[in-house]
JSON list of C-alpha atoms and ligand atoms in Angstrom, two decimals:
[
{"chain": "A", "resi": 862, "resn": "MET", "atom": "CA", "xyz": [-0.39, -0.64, 0.23]},
{"chain": "A", "resi": 863, "resn": "ASP", "atom": "CA", "xyz": [1.12, 3.25, -1.09]},
{"chain": "A", "resi": 864, "resn": "SER", "atom": "CA", "xyz": [-0.36, 6.81, 0.82]},
{"chain": "A", "resi": 865, "resn": "PHE", "atom": "CA", "xyz": [-0.57, 10.38, 0.19]},
{"chain": "A", "resi": 866, "resn": "THR", "atom": "CA", "xyz": [-1.13, 13.70, 2.00]},
{"chain": "A", "resi": 867, "resn": "VAL", "atom": "CA", "xyz": [-2.97, 16.70, 0.52]},
{"chain": "A", "resi": 868, "resn": "ASN", "atom": "CA", "xyz": [-3.28, 19.83, 2.79]},
{"chain": "A", "resi": 869, "resn": "THR", "atom": "CA", "xyz": [-7.17, 21.90, 1.71]},
{"chain": "A", "resi": 870, "resn": "ARG", "atom": "CA", "xyz": [-7.39, 25.21, 1.61]},
{"chain": "A", "resi": 871, "resn": "MET", "atom": "CA", "xyz": [-11.35, 25.66, 1.33]},
{"chain": "A", "resi": 872, "resn": "GLN", "atom": "CA", "xyz": [-13.95, 24.46, 2.97]},
{"chain": "A", "resi": 873, "resn": "GLU", "atom": "CA", "xyz": [-15.48, 22.83, -0.38]},
{"chain": "A", "resi": 874, "resn": "GLU", "atom": "CA", "xyz": [-13.19, 22.28, -2.69]},
{"chain": "A", "resi": 875, "resn": "ILE", "atom": "CA", "xyz": [-12.43, 19.00, -5.53]},
{"chain": "A", "resi": 876, "resn": "ILE", "atom": "CA", "xyz": [-8.67, 18.14, -6.78]},
{"chain": "A", "resi": 877, "resn": "ASP", "atom": "CA", "xyz": [-6.59, 17.26, -8.61]},
{"chain": "A", "resi": 878, "resn": "ILE", "atom": "CA", "xyz": [-4.72, 14.17, -7.76]},
{"chain": "A", "resi": 879, "resn": "THR", "atom": "CA", "xyz": [-4.08, 12.18, -11.29]},
{"chain": "A", "resi": 880, "resn": "HIS", "atom": "CA", "xyz": [-0.10, 13.30, -10.69]},
{"chain": "A", "resi": 881, "resn": "HIS", "atom": "CA", "xyz": [-0.47, 11.36, -7.04]},
{"chain": "A", "resi": 882, "resn": "ILE", "atom": "CA", "xyz": [-1.54, 9.22, -8.33]},
{"chain": "A", "resi": 883, "resn": "ARG", "atom": "CA", "xyz": [0.62, 8.37, -11.74]},
{"chain": "A", "resi": 884, "resn": "THR", "atom": "CA", "xyz": [3.38, 8.58, -9.20]},
{"chain": "A", "resi": 885, "resn": "VAL", "atom": "CA", "xyz": [2.42, 5.93, -7.18]},
{"chain": "A", "resi": 886, "resn": "VAL", "atom": "CA", "xyz": [1.29, 3.32, -10.22]},
{"chain": "A", "resi": 887, "resn": "SER", "atom": "CA", "xyz": [4.41, 3.25, -12.13]},
{"chain": "A", "resi": 888, "resn": "ARG", "atom": "CA", "xyz": [6.80, 3.46, -8.22]},
{"chain": "A", "resi": 889, "resn": "SER", "atom": "CA", "xyz": [4.91, 0.33, -7.93]},
{"chain": "A", "resi": 890, "resn": "ALA", "atom": "CA", "xyz": [6.00, -0.95, -11.57]},
{"chain": "A", "resi": 891, "resn": "ALA", "atom": "CA", "xyz": [2.73, -2.99, -12.54]},
{"chain": "A", "resi": 892, "resn": "SER", "atom": "CA", "xyz": [2.34, -3.98, -15.52]},
{"chain": "A", "resi": 893, "resn": "GLU", "atom": "CA", "xyz": [-1.59, -5.16, -15.28]},
{"chain": "A", "resi": 894, "resn": "GLY", "atom": "CA", "xyz": [-3.83, -5.34, -12.19]},
{"chain": "A", "resi": 895, "resn": "VAL", "atom": "CA", "xyz": [-6.67, -2.35, -10.40]},
{"chain": "A", "resi": 896, "resn": "CYS", "atom": "CA", "xyz": [-5.75, 0.99, -9.14]},
{"chain": "A", "resi": 897, "resn": "PHE", "atom": "CA", "xyz": [-7.68, 1.69, -5.35]},
{"chain": "A", "resi": 898, "resn": "ILE", "atom": "CA", "xyz": [-7.81, 4.60, -4.66]},
{"chain": "A", "resi": 899, "resn": "TYR", "atom": "CA", "xyz": [-9.07, 5.22, -0.85]},
{"chain": "A", "resi": 900, "resn": "THR", "atom": "CA", "xyz": [-9.20, 7.99, 1.72]},
{"chain": "A", "resi": 901, "resn": "PRO", "atom": "CA", "xyz": [-10.00, 7.06, 5.47]},
{"chain": "A", "resi": 902, "resn": "HIS", "atom": "CA", "xyz": [-12.95, 10.23, 6.25]},
{"chain": "A", "resi": 903, "resn": "THR", "atom": "CA", "xyz": [-16.33, 11.05, 6.91]},
{"chain": "A", "resi": 904, "resn": "THR", "atom": "CA", "xyz": [-15.91, 14.23, 5.40]},
{"chain": "A", "resi": 905, "resn": "ALA", "atom": "CA", "xyz": [-13.79, 14.08, 2.38]},
{"chain": "A", "resi": 906, "resn": "ALA", "atom": "CA", "xyz": [-13.89, 11.62, -1.34]},
{"chain": "A", "resi": 907, "resn": "VAL", "atom": "CA", "xyz": [-12.12, 9.98, -4.31]},
{"chain": "A", "resi": 908, "resn": "THR", "atom": "CA", "xyz": [-14.50, 10.88, -7.41]},
{"chain": "A", "resi": 909, "resn": "ILE", "atom": "CA", "xyz": [-12.85, 10.16, -11.68]},
{"chain": "A", "resi": 910, "resn": "ASN", "atom": "CA", "xyz": [-14.31, 13.21, -13.75]},
{"chain": "A", "resi": 911, "resn": "GLU", "atom": "CA", "xyz": [-13.65, 15.48, -16.23]},
{"chain": "A", "resi": 912, "resn": "ASN", "atom": "CA", "xyz": [-9.88, 17.67, -15.82]},
{"chain": "A", "resi": 913, "resn": "ALA", "atom": "CA", "xyz": [-10.46, 19.96, -18.82]},
{"chain": "A", "resi": 914, "resn": "ASP", "atom": "CA", "xyz": [-12.50, 22.50, -18.09]},
{"chain": "A", "resi": 915, "resn": "PRO", "atom": "CA", "xyz": [-12.34, 23.20, -14.39]},
{"chain": "A", "resi": 916, "resn": "ALA", "atom": "CA", "xyz": [-16.15, 24.67, -15.14]},
{"chain": "A", "resi": 917, "resn": "VAL", "atom": "CA", "xyz": [-16.38, 21.19, -14.00]},
{"chain": "A", "resi": 918, "resn": "LEU", "atom": "CA", "xyz": [-16.14, 20.88, -10.97]},
{"chain": "A", "resi": 919, "resn": "LYS", "atom": "CA", "xyz": [-16.98, 24.30, -10.01]},
{"chain": "A", "resi": 920, "resn": "ASP", "atom": "CA", "xyz": [-20.55, 23.20, -11.22]},
{"chain": "A", "resi": 921, "resn": "ILE", "atom": "CA", "xyz": [-20.40, 19.46, -9.93]},
{"chain": "A", "resi": 922, "resn": "LEU", "atom": "CA", "xyz": [-19.70, 21.57, -5.42]},
{"chain": "A", "resi": 923, "resn": "LYS", "atom": "CA", "xyz": [-23.03, 24.06, -7.36]},
{"chain": "A", "resi": 924, "resn": "GLY", "atom": "CA", "xyz": [-24.79, 20.91, -7.42]},
{"chain": "A", "resi": 925, "resn": "LEU", "atom": "CA", "xyz": [-24.53, 19.76, -4.09]},
{"chain": "A", "resi": 926, "resn": "GLY", "atom": "CA", "xyz": [-24.72, 23.14, -2.73]},
{"chain": "A", "resi": 927, "resn": "HIS", "atom": "CA", "xyz": [-28.74, 23.24, -4.58]},
{"chain": "A", "resi": 928, "resn": "LEU", "atom": "CA", "xyz": [-29.14, 20.45, -1.79]},
{"chain": "A", "resi": 929, "resn": "LYS", "atom": "CA", "xyz": [-29.93, 23.07, 0.87]},
{"chain": "A", "resi": 930, "resn": "LEU", "atom": "CA", "xyz": [-28.24, 20.58, 3.55]},
{"chain": "A", "resi": 931, "resn": "GLU", "atom": "CA", "xyz": [-27.54, 23.53, 5.48]},
{"chain": "A", "resi": 932, "resn": "ASN", "atom": "CA", "xyz": [-31.31, 24.35, 5.85]},
{"chain": "A", "resi": 933, "resn": "LEU", "atom": "CA", "xyz": [-31.75, 21.11, 7.29]},
{"chain": "A", "resi": 934, "resn": "GLN", "atom": "CA", "xyz": [-31.47, 20.60, 11.51]},
{"chain": "A", "resi": 935, "resn": "PHE", "atom": "CA", "xyz": [-29.57, 17.99, 12.07]},
{"chain": "A", "resi": 936, "resn": "SER", "atom": "CA", "xyz": [-29.21, 15.83, 15.75]},
{"chain": "A", "resi": 937, "resn": "HIS", "atom": "CA", "xyz": [-24.63, 15.57, 14.68]},
{"chain": "A", "resi": 938, "resn": "ARG", "atom": "CA", "xyz": [-23.45, 17.53, 17.53]},
{"chain": "A", "resi": 939, "resn": "GLU", "atom": "CA", "xyz": [-20.11, 18.44, 15.31]},
{"chain": "A", "resi": 940, "resn": "GLY", "atom": "CA", "xyz": [-22.27, 19.91, 12.86]},
{"chain": "A", "resi": 941, "resn": "ASN", "atom": "CA", "xyz": [-20.88, 19.13, 9.49]},
{"chain": "A", "resi": 942, "resn": "SER", "atom": "CA", "xyz": [-23.67, 16.46, 8.84]},
{"chain": "A", "resi": 943, "resn": "PRO", "atom": "CA", "xyz": [-24.03, 18.76, 5.25]},
{"chain": "A", "resi": 944, "resn": "ALA", "atom": "CA", "xyz": [-21.00, 17.35, 4.64]},
{"chain": "A", "resi": 945, "resn": "HIS", "atom": "CA", "xyz": [-20.67, 14.17, 5.97]},
{"chain": "A", "resi": 946, "resn": "ILE", "atom": "CA", "xyz": [-23.83, 13.29, 3.44]},
{"chain": "A", "resi": 947, "resn": "LYS", "atom": "CA", "xyz": [-22.03, 14.90, 0.39]},
{"chain": "A", "resi": 948, "resn": "SER", "atom": "CA", "xyz": [-18.85, 12.64, 1.10]},
{"chain": "A", "resi": 949, "resn": "SER", "atom": "CA", "xyz": [-21.75, 9.64, 1.28]},
{"chain": "A", "resi": 950, "resn": "LEU", "atom": "CA", "xyz": [-23.21, 10.45, -2.24]},
{"chain": "A", "resi": 951, "resn": "ILE", "atom": "CA", "xyz": [-19.82, 11.18, -3.82]},
{"chain": "A", "resi": 952, "resn": "GLY", "atom": "CA", "xyz": [-17.87, 7.53, -2.25]},
{"chain": "A", "resi": 953, "resn": "CYS", "atom": "CA", "xyz": [-14.59, 7.50, -0.36]},
{"chain": "A", "resi": 954, "resn": "SER", "atom": "CA", "xyz": [-13.04, 5.56, -2.35]},
{"chain": "A", "resi": 955, "resn": "ALA", "atom": "CA", "xyz": [-12.29, 4.90, -7.11]},
{"chain": "A", "resi": 956, "resn": "PHE", "atom": "CA", "xyz": [-10.83, 1.92, -8.39]},
{"chain": "A", "resi": 957, "resn": "VAL", "atom": "CA", "xyz": [-8.39, 2.16, -12.40]},
{"chain": "A", "resi": 958, "resn": "ILE", "atom": "CA", "xyz": [-7.74, -0.12, -14.36]},
{"chain": "A", "resi": 959, "resn": "ILE", "atom": "CA", "xyz": [-3.70, -0.27, -14.75]},
{"chain": "A", "resi": 960, "resn": "ASN", "atom": "CA", "xyz": [-2.67, -1.72, -18.50]},
{"chain": "A", "resi": 961, "resn": "ASN", "atom": "CA", "xyz": [1.05, -2.00, -20.35]},
{"chain": "A", "resi": 962, "resn": "GLY", "atom": "CA", "xyz": [1.88, 0.21, -16.70]},
{"chain": "A", "resi": 963, "resn": "SER", "atom": "CA", "xyz": [-0.27, 2.67, -17.56]},
{"chain": "A", "resi": 964, "resn": "LEU", "atom": "CA", "xyz": [-3.52, 3.29, -16.21]},
{"chain": "A", "resi": 965, "resn": "GLN", "atom": "CA", "xyz": [-7.40, 3.32, -18.27]},
{"chain": "A", "resi": 966, "resn": "LEU", "atom": "CA", "xyz": [-7.95, 6.67, -17.67]},
{"chain": "A", "resi": 967, "resn": "GLY", "atom": "CA", "xyz": [-10.04, 8.73, -20.77]},
{"chain": "A", "resi": 968, "resn": "THR", "atom": "CA", "xyz": [-8.60, 11.80, -22.44]},
{"chain": "A", "resi": 969, "resn": "TRP", "atom": "CA", "xyz": [-10.62, 13.96, -19.99]},
{"chain": "A", "resi": 970, "resn": "GLN", "atom": "CA", "xyz": [-10.68, 12.18, -17.14]},
{"chain": "A", "resi": 971, "resn": "GLY", "atom": "CA", "xyz": [-8.71, 12.94, -14.01]},
{"chain": "A", "resi": 972, "resn": "ILE", "atom": "CA", "xyz": [-8.81, 11.49, -11.29]},
{"chain": "A", "resi": 973, "resn": "TYR", "atom": "CA", "xyz": [-9.66, 13.58, -7.66]},
{"chain": "A", "resi": 974, "resn": "LEU", "atom": "CA", "xyz": [-10.03, 14.77, -4.10]},
{"chain": "A", "resi": 975, "resn": "CYS", "atom": "CA", "xyz": [-12.75, 16.51, -2.55]},
{"chain": "A", "resi": 976, "resn": "GLU", "atom": "CA", "xyz": [-13.22, 17.93, 0.48]},
{"chain": "A", "resi": 977, "resn": "PHE", "atom": "CA", "xyz": [-16.44, 18.82, 2.37]},
{"chain": "A", "resi": 978, "resn": "ASP", "atom": "CA", "xyz": [-14.96, 19.61, 5.80]},
{"chain": "A", "resi": 979, "resn": "GLY", "atom": "CA", "xyz": [-11.70, 21.38, 5.53]},
{"chain": "A", "resi": 980, "resn": "PRO", "atom": "CA", "xyz": [-9.07, 23.14, 5.71]},
{"chain": "A", "resi": 981, "resn": "ARG", "atom": "CA", "xyz": [-8.06, 20.34, 6.85]},
{"chain": "A", "resi": 982, "resn": "THR", "atom": "CA", "xyz": [-4.83, 17.42, 5.88]},
{"chain": "A", "resi": 983, "resn": "ARG", "atom": "CA", "xyz": [-6.72, 13.79, 4.12]},
{"chain": "A", "resi": 984, "resn": "LYS", "atom": "CA", "xyz": [-5.34, 10.85, 3.82]},
{"chain": "A", "resi": 985, "resn": "VAL", "atom": "CA", "xyz": [-5.00, 9.30, 0.44]},
{"chain": "A", "resi": 986, "resn": "LEU", "atom": "CA", "xyz": [-4.69, 5.37, 0.48]},
{"chain": "A", "resi": 987, "resn": "VAL", "atom": "CA", "xyz": [-3.59, 3.91, -3.04]},
{"chain": "A", "resi": 988, "resn": "LYS", "atom": "CA", "xyz": [-4.10, 0.05, -3.60]},
{"chain": "A", "resi": 989, "resn": "ILE", "atom": "CA", "xyz": [-2.04, -1.76, -6.39]},
{"chain": "A", "resi": 990, "resn": "ILE", "atom": "CA", "xyz": [-4.10, -5.19, -6.68]},
{"chain": "A", "resi": 991, "resn": "GLY", "atom": "CA", "xyz": [-2.43, -7.72, -9.03]},
{"chain": "B", "resi": 2328, "resn": "LIG", "atom": "ZN1", "xyz": [-18.68, 15.31, 11.68]}
]
């Protein structure tokens, strides 16, 4: 297993971690297999989405914000239930196939860490299977 940390700077943001994952894959020298990317946090997430137009990442946050979770009254005393819910909606992991030593991402795909309760230091774990 490999890992790295990401220092987020805003309460909510989506950060490109593709280069970190590519480094892990090349360091592993794996030719074929699956790359499992996981963040062990309850108010962050991992997703794969467009890497061409940065507006897409803004729109994802805007779309989630449109749920207006902040307007609901929650039981969780920490006061960050909207971040917990967004983390569960997006999910805390992703798989990418490795073929001939390279991640099989689409041309317009990148791998992202989603922060929903920052700024914080977030850990990302990467396991190459196979
Ligand atoms: Zn909480």
